[in-house]
PDB file of C-alpha atoms in Angstrom:
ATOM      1  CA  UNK A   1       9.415  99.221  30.951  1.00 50.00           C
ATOM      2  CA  UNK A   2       5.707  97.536  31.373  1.00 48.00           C
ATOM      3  CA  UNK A   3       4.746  99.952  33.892  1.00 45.00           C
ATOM      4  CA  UNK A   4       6.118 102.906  32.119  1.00 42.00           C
ATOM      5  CA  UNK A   5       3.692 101.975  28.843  1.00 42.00           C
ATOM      6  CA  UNK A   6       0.896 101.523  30.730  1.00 40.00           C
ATOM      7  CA  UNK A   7       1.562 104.757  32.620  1.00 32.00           C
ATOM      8  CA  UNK A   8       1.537 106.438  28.755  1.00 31.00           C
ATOM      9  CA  UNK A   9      -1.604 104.788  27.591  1.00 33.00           C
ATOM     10  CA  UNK A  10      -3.293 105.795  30.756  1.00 31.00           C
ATOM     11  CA  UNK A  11      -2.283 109.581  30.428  1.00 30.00           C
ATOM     12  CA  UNK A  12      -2.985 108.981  26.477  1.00 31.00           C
ATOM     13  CA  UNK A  13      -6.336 107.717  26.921  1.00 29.00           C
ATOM     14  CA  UNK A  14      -6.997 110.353  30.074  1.00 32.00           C
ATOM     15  CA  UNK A  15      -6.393 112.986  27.523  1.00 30.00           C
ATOM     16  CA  UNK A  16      -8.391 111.566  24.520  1.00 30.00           C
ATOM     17  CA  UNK A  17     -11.297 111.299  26.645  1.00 33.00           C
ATOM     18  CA  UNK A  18     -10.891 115.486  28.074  1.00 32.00           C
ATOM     19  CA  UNK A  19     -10.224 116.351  24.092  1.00 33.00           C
ATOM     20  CA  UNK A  20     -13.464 114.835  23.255  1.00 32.00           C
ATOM     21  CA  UNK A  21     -15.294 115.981  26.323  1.00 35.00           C
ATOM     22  CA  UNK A  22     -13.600 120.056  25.538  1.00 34.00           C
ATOM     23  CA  UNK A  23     -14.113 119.525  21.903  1.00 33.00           C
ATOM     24  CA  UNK A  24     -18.547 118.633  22.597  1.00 35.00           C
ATOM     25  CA  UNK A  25     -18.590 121.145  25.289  1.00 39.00           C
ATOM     26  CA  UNK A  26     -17.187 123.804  22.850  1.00 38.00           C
ATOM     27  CA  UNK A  27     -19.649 122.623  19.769  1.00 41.00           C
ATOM     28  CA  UNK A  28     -22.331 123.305  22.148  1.00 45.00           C
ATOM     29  CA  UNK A  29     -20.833 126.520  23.230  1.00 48.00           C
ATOM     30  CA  UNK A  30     -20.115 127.813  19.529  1.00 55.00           C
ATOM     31  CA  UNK A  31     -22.179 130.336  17.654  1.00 77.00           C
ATOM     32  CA  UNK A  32     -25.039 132.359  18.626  1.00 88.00           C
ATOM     33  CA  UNK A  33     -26.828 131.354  21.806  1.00 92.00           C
ATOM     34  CA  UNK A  34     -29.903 132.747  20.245  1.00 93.00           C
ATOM     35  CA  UNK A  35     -29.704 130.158  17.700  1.00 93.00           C
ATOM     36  CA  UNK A  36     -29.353 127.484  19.932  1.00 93.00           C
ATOM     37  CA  UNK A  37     -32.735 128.541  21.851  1.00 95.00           C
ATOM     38  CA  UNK A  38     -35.200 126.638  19.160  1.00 95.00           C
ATOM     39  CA  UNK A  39     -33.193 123.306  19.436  1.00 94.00           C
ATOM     40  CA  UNK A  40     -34.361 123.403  22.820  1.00 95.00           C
ATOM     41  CA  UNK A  41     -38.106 124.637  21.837  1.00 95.00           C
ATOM     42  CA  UNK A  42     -37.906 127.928  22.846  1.00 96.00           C
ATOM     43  CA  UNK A  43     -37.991 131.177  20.224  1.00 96.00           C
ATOM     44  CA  UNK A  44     -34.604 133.048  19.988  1.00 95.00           C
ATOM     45  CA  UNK A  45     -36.138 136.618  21.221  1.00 95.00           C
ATOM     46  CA  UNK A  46     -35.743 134.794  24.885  1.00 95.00           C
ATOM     47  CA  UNK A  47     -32.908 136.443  25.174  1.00 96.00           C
ATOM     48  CA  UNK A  48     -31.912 140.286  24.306  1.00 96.00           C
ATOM     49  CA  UNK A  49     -29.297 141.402  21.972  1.00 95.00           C
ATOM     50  CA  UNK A  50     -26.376 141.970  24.180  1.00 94.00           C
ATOM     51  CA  UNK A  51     -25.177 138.218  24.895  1.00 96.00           C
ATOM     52  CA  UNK A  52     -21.431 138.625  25.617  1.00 95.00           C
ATOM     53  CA  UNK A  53     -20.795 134.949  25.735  1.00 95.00           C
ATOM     54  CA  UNK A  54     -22.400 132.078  27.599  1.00 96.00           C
ATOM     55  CA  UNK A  55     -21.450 128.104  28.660  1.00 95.00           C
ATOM     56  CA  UNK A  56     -24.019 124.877  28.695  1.00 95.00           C
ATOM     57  CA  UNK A  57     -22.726 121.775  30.167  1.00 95.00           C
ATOM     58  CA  UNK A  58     -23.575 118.463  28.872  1.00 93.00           C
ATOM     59  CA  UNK A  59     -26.119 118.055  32.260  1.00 95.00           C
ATOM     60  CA  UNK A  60     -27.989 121.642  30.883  1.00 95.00           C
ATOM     61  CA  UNK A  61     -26.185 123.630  33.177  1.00 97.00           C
ATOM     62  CA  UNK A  62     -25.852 127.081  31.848  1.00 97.00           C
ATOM     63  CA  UNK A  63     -24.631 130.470  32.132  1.00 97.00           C
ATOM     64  CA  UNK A  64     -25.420 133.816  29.691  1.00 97.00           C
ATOM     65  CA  UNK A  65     -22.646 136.648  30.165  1.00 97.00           C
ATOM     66  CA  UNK A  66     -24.408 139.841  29.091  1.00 96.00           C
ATOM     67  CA  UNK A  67     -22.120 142.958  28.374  1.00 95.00           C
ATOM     68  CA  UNK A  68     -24.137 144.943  30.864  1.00 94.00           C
ATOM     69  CA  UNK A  69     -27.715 144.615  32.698  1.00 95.00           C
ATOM     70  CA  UNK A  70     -30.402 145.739  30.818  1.00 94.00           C
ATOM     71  CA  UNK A  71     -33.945 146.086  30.356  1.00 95.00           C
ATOM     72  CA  UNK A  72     -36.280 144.679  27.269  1.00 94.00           C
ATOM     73  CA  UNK A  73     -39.821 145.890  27.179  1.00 91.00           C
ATOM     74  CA  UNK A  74     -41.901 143.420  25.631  1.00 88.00           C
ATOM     75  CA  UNK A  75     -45.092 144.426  25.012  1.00 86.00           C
ATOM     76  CA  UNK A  76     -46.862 144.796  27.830  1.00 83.00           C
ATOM     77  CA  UNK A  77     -44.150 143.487  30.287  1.00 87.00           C
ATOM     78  CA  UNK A  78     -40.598 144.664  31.384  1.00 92.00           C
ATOM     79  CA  UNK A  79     -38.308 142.527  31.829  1.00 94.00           C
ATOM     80  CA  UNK A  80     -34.554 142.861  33.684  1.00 96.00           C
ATOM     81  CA  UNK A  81     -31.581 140.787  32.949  1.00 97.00           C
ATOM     82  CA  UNK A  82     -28.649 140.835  35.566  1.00 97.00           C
ATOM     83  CA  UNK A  83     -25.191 141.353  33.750  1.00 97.00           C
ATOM     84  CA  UNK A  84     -25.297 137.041  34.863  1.00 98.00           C
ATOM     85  CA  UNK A  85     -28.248 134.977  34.201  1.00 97.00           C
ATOM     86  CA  UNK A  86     -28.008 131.147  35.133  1.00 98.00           C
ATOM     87  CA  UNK A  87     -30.348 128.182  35.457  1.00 97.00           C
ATOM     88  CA  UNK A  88     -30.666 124.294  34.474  1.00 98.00           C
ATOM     89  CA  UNK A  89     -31.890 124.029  30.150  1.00 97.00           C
ATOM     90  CA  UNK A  90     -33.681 121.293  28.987  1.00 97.00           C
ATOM     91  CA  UNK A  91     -35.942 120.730  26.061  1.00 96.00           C
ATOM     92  CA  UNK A  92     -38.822 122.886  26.631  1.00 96.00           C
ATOM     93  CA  UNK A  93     -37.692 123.745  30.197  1.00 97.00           C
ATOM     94  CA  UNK A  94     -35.640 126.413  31.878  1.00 97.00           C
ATOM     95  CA  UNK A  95     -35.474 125.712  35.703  1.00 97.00           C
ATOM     96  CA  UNK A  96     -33.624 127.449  38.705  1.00 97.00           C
ATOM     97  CA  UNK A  97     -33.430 130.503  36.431  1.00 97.00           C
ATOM     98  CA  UNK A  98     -31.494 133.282  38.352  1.00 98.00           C
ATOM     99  CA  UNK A  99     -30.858 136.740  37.142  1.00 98.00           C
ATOM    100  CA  UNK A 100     -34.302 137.446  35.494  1.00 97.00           C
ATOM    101  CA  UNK A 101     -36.617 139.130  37.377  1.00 96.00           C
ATOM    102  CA  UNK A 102     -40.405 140.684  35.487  1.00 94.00           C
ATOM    103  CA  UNK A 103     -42.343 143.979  36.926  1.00 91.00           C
ATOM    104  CA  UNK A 104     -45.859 142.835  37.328  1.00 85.00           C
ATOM    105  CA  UNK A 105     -47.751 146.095  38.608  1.00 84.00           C
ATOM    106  CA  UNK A 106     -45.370 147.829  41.080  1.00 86.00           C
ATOM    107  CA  UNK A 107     -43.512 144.543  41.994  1.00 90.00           C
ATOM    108  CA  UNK A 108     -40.485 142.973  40.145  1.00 94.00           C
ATOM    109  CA  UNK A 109     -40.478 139.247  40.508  1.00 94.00           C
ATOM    110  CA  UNK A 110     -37.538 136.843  39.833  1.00 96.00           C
ATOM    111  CA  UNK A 111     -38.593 134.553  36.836  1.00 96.00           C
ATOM    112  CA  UNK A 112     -37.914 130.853  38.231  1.00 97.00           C
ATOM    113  CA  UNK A 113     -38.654 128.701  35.596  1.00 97.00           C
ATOM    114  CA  UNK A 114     -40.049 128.946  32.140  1.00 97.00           C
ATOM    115  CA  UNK A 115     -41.971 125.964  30.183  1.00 97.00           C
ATOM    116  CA  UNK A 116     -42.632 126.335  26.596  1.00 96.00           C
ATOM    117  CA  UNK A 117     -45.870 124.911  25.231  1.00 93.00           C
ATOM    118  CA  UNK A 118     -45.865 124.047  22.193  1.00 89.00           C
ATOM    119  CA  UNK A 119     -49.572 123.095  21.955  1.00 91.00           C
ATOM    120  CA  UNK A 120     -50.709 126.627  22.932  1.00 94.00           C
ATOM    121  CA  UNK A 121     -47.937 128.031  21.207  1.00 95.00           C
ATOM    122  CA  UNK A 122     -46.842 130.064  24.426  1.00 96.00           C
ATOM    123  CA  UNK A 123     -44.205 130.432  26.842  1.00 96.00           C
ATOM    124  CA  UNK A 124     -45.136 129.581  30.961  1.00 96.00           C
ATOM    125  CA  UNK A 125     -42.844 132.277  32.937  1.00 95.00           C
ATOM    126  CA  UNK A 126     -42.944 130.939  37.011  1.00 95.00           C
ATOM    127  CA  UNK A 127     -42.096 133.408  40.031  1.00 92.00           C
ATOM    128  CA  UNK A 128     -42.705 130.009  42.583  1.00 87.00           C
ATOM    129  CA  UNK A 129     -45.870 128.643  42.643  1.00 88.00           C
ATOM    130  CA  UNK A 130     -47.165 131.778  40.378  1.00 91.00           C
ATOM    131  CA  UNK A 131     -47.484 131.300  36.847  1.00 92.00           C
ATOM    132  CA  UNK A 132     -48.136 133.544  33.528  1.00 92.00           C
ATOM    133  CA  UNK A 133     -48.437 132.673  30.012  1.00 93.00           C
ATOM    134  CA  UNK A 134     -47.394 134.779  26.882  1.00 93.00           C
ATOM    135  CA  UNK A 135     -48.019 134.231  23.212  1.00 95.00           C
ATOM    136  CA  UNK A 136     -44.331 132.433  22.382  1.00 95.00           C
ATOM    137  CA  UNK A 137     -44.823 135.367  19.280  1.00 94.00           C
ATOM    138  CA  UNK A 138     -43.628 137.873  21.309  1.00 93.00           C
ATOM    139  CA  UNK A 139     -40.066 136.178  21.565  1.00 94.00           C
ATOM    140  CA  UNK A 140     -40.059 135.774  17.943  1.00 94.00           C
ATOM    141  CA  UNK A 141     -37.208 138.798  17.097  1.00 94.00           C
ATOM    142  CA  UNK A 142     -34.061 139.084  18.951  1.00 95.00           C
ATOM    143  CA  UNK A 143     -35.332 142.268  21.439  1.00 94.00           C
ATOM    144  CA  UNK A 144     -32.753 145.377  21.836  1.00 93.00           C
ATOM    145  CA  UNK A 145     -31.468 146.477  25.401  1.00 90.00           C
ATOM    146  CA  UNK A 146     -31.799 149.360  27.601  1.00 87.00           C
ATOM    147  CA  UNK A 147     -29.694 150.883  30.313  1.00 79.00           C
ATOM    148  CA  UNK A 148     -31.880 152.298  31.648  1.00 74.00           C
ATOM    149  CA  UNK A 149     -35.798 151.415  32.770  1.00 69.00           C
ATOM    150  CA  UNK A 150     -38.540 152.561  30.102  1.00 59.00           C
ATOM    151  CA  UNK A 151     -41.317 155.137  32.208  1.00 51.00           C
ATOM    152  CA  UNK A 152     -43.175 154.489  30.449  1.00 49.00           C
ATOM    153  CA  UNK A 153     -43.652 150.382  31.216  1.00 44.00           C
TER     154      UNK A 153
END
């Protein structure tokens, strides 16, 4: 009879603890992910308009979903988002970004890491040891997708 409670309390308490864990993991996960962005210091424009669904662990592990690939054209730079994008969120920090790559010139690049800098009020983009700043006011509005790549980039 002992060992038959304490096999209940230890599958009751093994569940508690995965309810709580599920139930943070999902208030994380709720609502817009462009919302979430500026908790983490970055502006909600990051990310384009066709977020499908996306998942951040407790660690900053993420994953976006997007309903297809697409290309944004900010000004002066095009950028391409794989239908997955992936990478390690922090505050202020995105690293081991994958699925984001920016055409510099005739080259597309994979984006590695972004920093946001609050003091210069930009945003760091990293392809390795290369680095380029933009004004964090071009990531102020949520940009639209496209299909297809702009000629005119």
């Amino acid at each position: 009879m002992a060992s038959s409670s304490i096999t209940f309390s230890c599958l009751f308490l093994s569940l508690l603890s995965l309810s709580t864990a599920l139930s943070s993991s999902l208030d994380l996960a709720s609502g817009d992910v462009h919302d979430l962005l500026p908790r983490y210091g970055f502006p909600k424009g990051l990310l384009p308009d066709n977020v499908k669904s996306y998942t951040l662990s407790d660690g900053g592990d993420f994953t976006v979903d997007f309903n297809t690939p697409c290309y944004v054209d900010f000004p002066g730079q095009t950028v391409f988002y794989d239908k997955k994008i992936a990478g390690k969120l922090s505050y202020g920090s995105v690293k081991d970004v994958e699925g984001i790559k920016a055409k510099e010139l005739f080259i597309w690049a994979s984006i590695t890491a972004m920093k946001s800098d609050p003091s210069s009020g930009s945003i760091v983009f990293s392809v390795g040891f290369v680095s380029k700043s933009l004004p964090a006011s071009m990531f102020v509005n949520v940009p639209s997708c496209s299909k297809k790549l702009s000629l005119e980039a």
